[in-house]
mmCIF file of C-alpha atoms in Angstrom:
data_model
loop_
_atom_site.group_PDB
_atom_site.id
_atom_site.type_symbol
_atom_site.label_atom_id
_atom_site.label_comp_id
_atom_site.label_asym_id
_atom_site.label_seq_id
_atom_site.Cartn_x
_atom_site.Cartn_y
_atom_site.Cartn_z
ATOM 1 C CA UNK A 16 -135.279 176.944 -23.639
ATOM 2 C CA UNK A 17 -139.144 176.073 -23.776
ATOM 3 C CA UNK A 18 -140.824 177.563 -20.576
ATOM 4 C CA UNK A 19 -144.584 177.411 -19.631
ATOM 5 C CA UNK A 20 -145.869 179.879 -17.163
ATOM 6 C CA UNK A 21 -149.275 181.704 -16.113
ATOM 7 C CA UNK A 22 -152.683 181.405 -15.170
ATOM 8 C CA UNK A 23 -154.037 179.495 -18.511
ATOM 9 C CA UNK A 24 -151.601 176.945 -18.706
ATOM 10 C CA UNK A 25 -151.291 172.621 -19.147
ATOM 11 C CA UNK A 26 -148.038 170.791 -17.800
ATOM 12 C CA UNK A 27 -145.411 170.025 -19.773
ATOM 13 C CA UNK A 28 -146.582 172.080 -23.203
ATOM 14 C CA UNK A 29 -143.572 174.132 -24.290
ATOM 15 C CA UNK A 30 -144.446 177.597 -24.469
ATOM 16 C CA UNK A 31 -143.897 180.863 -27.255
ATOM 17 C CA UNK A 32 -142.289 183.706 -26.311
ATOM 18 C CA UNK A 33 -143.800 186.865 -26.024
ATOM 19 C CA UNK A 34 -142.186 189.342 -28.640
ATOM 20 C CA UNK A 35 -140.900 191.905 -26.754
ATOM 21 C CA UNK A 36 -137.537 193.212 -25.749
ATOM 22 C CA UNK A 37 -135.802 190.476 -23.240
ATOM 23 C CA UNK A 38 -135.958 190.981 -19.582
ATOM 24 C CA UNK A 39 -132.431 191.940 -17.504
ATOM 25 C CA UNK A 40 -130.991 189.085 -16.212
ATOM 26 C CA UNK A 41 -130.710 188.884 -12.634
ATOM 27 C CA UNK A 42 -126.847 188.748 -11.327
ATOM 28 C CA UNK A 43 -125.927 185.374 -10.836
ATOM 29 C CA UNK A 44 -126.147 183.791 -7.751
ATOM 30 C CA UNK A 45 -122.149 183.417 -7.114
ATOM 31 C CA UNK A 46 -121.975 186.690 -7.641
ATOM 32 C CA UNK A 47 -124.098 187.196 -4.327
ATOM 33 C CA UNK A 48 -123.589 184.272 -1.897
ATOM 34 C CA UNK A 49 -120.231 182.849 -2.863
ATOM 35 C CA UNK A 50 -118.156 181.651 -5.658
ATOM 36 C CA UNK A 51 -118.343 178.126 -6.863
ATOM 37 C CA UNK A 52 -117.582 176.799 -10.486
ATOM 38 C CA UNK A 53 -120.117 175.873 -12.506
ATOM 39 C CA UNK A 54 -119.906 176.181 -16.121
ATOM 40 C CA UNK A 55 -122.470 176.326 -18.639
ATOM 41 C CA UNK A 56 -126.126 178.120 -19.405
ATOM 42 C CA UNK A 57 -128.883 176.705 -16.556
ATOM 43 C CA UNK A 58 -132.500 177.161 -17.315
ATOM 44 C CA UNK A 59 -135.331 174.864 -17.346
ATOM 45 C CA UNK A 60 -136.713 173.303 -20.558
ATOM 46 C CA UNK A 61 -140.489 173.353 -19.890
ATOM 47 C CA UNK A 62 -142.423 174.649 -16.814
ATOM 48 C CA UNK A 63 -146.067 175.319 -15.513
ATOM 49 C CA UNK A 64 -146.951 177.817 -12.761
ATOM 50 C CA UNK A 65 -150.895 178.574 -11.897
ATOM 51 C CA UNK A 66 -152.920 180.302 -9.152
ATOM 52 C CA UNK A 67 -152.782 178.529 -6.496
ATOM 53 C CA UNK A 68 -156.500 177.001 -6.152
ATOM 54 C CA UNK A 69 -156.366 177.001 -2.099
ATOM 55 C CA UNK A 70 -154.216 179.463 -0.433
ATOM 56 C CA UNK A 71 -154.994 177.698 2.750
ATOM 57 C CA UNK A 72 -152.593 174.621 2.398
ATOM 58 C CA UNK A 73 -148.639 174.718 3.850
ATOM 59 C CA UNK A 74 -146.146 176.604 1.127
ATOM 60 C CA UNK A 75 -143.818 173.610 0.194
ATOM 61 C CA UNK A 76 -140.823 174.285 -2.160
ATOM 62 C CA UNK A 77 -139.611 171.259 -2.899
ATOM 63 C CA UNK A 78 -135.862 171.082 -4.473
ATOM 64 C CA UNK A 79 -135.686 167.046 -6.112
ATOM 65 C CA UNK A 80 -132.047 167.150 -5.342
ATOM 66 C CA UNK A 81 -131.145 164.226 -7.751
ATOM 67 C CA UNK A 82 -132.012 166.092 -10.646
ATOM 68 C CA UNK A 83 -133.266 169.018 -12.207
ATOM 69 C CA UNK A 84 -137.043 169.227 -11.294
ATOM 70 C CA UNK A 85 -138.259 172.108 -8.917
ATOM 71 C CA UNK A 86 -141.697 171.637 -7.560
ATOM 72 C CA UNK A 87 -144.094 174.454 -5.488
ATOM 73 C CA UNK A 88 -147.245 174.203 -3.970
ATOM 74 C CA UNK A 89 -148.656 177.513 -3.048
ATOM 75 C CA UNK A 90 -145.665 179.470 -3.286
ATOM 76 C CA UNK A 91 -145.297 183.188 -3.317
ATOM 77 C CA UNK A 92 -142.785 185.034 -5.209
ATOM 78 C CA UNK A 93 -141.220 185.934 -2.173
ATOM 79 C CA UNK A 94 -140.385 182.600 -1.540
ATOM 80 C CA UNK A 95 -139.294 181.764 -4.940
ATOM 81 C CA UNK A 96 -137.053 184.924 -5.092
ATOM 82 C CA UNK A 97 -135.206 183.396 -1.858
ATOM 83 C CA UNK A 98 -134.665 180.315 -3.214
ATOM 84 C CA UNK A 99 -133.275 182.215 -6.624
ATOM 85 C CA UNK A 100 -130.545 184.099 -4.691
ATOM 86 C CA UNK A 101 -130.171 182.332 -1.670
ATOM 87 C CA UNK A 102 -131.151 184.913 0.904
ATOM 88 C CA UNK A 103 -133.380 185.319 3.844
ATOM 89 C CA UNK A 104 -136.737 187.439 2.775
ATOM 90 C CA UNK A 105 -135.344 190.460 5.144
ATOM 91 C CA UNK A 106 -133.146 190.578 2.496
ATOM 92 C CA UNK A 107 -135.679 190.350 -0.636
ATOM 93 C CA UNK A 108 -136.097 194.862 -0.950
ATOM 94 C CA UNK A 109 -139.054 196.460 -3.144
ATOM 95 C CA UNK A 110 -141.314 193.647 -4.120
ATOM 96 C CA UNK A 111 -144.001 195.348 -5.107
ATOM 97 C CA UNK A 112 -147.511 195.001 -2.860
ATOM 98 C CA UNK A 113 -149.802 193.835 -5.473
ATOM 99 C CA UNK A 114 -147.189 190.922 -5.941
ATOM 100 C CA UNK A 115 -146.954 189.673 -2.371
ATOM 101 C CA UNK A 116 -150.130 188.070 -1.667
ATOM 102 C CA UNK A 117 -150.122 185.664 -4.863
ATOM 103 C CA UNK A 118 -149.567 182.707 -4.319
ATOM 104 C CA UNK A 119 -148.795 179.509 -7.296
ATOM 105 C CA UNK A 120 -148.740 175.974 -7.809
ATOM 106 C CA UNK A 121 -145.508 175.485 -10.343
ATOM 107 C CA UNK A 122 -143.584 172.799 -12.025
ATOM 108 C CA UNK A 123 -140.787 173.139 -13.953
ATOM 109 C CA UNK A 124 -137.495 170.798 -15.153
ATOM 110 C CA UNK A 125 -134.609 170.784 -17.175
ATOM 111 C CA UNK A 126 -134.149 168.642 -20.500
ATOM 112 C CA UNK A 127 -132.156 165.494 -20.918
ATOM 113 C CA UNK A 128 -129.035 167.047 -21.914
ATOM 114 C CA UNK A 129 -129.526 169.709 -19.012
ATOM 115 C CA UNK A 130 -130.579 166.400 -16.240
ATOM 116 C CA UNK A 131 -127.099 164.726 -17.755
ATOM 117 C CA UNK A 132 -125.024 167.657 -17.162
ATOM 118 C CA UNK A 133 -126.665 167.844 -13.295
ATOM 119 C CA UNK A 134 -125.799 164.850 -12.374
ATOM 120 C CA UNK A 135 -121.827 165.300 -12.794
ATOM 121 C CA UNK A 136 -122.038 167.965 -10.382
ATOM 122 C CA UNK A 137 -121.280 168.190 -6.824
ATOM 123 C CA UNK A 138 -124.188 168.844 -4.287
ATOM 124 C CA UNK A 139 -122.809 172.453 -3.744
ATOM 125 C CA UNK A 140 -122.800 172.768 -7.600
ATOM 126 C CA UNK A 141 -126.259 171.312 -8.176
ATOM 127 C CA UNK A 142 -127.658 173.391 -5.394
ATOM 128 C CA UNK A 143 -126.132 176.746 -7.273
ATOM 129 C CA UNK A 144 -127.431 175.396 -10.420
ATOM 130 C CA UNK A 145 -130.940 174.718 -9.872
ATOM 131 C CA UNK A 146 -130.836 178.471 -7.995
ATOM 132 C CA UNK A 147 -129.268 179.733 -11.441
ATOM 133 C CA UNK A 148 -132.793 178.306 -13.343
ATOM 134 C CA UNK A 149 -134.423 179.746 -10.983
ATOM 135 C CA UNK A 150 -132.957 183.059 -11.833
ATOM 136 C CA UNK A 151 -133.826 182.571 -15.574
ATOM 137 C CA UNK A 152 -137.597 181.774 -15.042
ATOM 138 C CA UNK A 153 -138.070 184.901 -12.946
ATOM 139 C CA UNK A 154 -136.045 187.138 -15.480
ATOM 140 C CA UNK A 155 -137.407 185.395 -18.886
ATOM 141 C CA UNK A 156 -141.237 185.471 -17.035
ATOM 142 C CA UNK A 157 -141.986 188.093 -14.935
ATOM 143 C CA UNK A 158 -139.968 190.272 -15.978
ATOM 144 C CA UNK A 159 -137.679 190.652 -13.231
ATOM 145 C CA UNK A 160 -134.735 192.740 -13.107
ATOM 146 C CA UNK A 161 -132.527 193.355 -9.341
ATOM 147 C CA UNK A 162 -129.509 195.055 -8.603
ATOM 148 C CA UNK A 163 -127.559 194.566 -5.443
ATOM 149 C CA UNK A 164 -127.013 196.933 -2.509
ATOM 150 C CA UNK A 165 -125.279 196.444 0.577
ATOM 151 C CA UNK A 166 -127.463 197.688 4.224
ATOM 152 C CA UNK A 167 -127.357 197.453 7.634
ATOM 153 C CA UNK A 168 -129.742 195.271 9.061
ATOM 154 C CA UNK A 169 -130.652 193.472 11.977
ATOM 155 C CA UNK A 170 -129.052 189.990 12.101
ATOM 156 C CA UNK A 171 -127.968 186.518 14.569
ATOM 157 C CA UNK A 172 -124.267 185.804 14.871
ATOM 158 C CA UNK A 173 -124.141 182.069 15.155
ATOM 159 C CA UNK A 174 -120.651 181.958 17.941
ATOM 160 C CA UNK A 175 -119.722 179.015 19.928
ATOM 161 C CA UNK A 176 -121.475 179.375 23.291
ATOM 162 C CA UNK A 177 -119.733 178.884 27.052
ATOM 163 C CA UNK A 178 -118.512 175.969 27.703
ATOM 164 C CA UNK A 179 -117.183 175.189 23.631
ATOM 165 C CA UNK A 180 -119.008 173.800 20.771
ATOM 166 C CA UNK A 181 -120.483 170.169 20.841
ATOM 167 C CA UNK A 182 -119.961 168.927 17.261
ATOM 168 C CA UNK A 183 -119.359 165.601 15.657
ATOM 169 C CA UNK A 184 -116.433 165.617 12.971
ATOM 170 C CA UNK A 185 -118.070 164.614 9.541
ATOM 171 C CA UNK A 186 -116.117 161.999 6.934
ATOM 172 C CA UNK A 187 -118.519 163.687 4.178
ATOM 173 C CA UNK A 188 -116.489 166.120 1.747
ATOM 174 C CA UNK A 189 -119.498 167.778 0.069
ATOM 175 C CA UNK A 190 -122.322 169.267 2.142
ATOM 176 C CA UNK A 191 -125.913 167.801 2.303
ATOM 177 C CA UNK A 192 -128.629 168.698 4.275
ATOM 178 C CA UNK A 193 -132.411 168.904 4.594
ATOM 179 C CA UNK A 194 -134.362 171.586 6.726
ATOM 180 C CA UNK A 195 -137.576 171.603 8.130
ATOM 181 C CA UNK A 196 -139.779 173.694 10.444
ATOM 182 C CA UNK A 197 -138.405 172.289 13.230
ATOM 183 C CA UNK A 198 -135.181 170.387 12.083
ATOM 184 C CA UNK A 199 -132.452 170.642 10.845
ATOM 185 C CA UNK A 200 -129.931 168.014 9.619
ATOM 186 C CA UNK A 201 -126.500 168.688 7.692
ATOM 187 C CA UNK A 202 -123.677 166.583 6.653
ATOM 188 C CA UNK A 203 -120.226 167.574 5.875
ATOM 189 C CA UNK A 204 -118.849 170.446 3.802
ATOM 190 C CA UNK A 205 -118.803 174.151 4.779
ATOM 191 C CA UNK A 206 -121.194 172.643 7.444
ATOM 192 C CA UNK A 207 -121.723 175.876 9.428
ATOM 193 C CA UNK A 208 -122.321 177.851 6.763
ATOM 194 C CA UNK A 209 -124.982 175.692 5.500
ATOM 195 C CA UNK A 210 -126.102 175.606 8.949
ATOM 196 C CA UNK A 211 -126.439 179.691 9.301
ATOM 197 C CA UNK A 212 -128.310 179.451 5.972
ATOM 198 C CA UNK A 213 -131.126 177.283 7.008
ATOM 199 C CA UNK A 214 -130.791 178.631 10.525
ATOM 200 C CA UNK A 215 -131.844 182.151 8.489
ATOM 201 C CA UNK A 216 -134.774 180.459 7.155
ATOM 202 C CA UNK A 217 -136.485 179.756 10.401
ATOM 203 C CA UNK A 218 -135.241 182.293 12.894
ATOM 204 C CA UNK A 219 -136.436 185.653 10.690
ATOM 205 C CA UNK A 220 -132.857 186.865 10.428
ATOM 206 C CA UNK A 221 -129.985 186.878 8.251
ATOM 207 C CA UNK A 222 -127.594 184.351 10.460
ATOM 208 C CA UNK A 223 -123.720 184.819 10.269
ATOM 209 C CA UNK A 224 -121.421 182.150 10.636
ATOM 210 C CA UNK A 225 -119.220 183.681 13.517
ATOM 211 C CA UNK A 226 -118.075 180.910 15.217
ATOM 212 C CA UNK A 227 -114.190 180.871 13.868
ATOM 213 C CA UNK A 228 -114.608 177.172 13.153
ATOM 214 C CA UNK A 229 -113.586 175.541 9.177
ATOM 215 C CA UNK A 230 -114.229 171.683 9.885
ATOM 216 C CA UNK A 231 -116.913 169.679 8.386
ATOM 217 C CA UNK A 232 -119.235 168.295 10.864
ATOM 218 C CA UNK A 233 -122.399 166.545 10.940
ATOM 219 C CA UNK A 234 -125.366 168.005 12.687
ATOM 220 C CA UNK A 235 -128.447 167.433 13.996
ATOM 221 C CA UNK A 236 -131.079 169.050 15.662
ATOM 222 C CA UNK A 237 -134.482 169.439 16.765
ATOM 223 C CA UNK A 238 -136.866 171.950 18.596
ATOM 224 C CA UNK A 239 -140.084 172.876 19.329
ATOM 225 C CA UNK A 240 -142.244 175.089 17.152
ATOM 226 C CA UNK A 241 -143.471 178.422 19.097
ATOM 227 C CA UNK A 242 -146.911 177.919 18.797
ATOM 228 C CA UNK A 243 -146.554 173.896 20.494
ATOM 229 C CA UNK A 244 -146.802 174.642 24.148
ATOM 230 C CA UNK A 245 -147.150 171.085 25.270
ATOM 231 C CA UNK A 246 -144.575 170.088 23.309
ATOM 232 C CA UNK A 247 -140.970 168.788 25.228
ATOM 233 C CA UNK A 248 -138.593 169.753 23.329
ATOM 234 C CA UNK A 249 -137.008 173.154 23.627
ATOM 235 C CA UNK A 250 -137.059 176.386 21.871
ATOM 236 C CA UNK A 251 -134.721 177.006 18.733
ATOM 237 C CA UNK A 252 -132.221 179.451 20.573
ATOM 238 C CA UNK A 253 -132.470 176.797 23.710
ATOM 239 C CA UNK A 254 -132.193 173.658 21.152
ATOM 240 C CA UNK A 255 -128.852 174.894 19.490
ATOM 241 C CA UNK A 256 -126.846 175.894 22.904
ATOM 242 C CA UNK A 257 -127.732 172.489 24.515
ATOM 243 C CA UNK A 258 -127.825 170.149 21.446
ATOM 244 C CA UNK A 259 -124.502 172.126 19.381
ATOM 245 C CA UNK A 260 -122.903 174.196 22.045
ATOM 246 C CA UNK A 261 -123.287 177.142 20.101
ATOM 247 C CA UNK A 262 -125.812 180.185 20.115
ATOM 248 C CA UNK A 263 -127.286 182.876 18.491
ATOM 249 C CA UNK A 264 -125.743 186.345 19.282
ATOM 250 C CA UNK A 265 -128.525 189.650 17.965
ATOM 251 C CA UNK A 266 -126.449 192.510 16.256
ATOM 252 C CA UNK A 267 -126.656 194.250 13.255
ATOM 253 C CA UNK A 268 -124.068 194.056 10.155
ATOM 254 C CA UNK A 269 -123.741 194.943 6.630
ATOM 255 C CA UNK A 270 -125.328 192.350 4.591
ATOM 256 C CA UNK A 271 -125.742 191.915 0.797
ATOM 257 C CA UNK A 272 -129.654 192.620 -0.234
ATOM 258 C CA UNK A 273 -130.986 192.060 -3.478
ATOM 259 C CA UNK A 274 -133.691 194.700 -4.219
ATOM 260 C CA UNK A 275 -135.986 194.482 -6.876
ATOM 261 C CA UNK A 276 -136.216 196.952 -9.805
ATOM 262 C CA UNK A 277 -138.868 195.318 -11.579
ATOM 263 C CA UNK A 278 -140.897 192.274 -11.167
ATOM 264 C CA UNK A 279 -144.554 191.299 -12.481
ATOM 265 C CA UNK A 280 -146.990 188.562 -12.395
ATOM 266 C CA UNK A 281 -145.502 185.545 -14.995
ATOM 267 C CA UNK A 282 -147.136 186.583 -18.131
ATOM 268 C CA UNK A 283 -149.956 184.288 -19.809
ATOM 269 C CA UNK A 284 -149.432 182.206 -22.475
#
């Protein structure tokens, strides 16, 4: 695996490894969220992460589902640790201060063999995958090293609401979805899981699927963003009782964290 990372850096040059002792890998990320077969060594080939030149524009992650690409513009590595495991940032423990206000611009993909070997995957596989690269940049470049823990924290149990759920049946056997600050749209698969997953990115919380329900549905919907006050549509918690027939219960439960044991800014090149 070639990787390019730090502040002096082109696109798309492979990159020398430091000589020093190799980081811990981080556990993989089956081993935290849930199981799913995926055989093989995932890492990325060649990648390129800078300073962010404007910390002033949106954070977009963005995930190029079709293969193995995984583009970030003005990320932290807060953010980039979520999408690595998986988990809400309540439940990213011990990133170090110094670390949390950078922000970077990175670009990073898998080789031909590697893109080949993506594309005979399954959605929930590719998703697992890409997290799995992920995992490898942060260990092989900053240095990162976690171990798990299990705490009690506060968290939303996602239950059907009074009066019984209002969900469409979905024909689509593997999960697919896309999320954004004020949508949410997923088709098929473990669709309420997937659902409490992005749910957990916008609502603060770790969200637990509670509702008792196993079918694949397909879901859509829409709300309005806190800060919009002319804006008609209704408030998340509002949005999800009228639109799905479900809600968002606030208790606390023992949920997996991953805490970091060391991390550091990804070393120059």
């Amino acid at each position: 695996m070639a990787l390019v990372l730090g502040s002096m850096v082109a696109a798309s040059c492979p990159a020398q490894r430091p000589a020093q002792r190799p980081a811990q890998r981080p556990p993989a990320i089956a081993d935290l969220t849930r199981a799913v077969a995926l055989p093989g060594t995932w890492e990325f080939d060649v990648a390129s992460i800078r300073p962010s030149g404007n910390q002033d524009r949106r954070q977009r992650l963005m995930r190029h589902p079709d293969d193995t690409e995984f583009v970030a513009q003005n990320a932290s590595l807060s953010a980039l640790l979520q999408f690595a495991f998986g988990v809400s940032e309540t439940r990213i423990v011990g990133l170090p201060a110094a670390l949390a206000t950078a922000r970077f611009d990175m670009q990073a993909k898998g080789d031909i063999d590697t893109d080949a070997r993506f594309h005979k995957l399954n959605p929930d596989q590719q998703r697992e995958a890409k997290q799995r690269m992920m995992q490898a940049l942060l260990a092989d470049r900053c240095k990162l090293s976690v171990h798990l823990e299990t705490r009690e924290l506060p968290v939303f149990a996602l239950v059907v609401a009074k009066g019984g759920a209002k969900l469409q049946a979905s024909e689509q056997k593997y999960a697919s979805g896309w999320g954004g600050r004020t949508r949410i749209e997923i088709e098929g698969g473990d669709t309420l899981t997937r659902f409490a997953e992005e749910l957990t990115r916008v609502s603060g919380r770790p969200v637990l699927n509670r509702t008792g329900l196993t079918g694949s549905y397909d879901i859509e919907v829409e709300w309005a963003a806190e800060d919009d006050d002319d804006a008609d549509a209704p408030q998340l918690f509002t949005a999800i009782r009228e639109q799905l027939g479900l809600t968002l219960e606030s208790r606390k439960a023992q949920v997996d964290v991953v805490v970091i044991d060391h991390m550091e800014l990804p070393s120059q090149n």
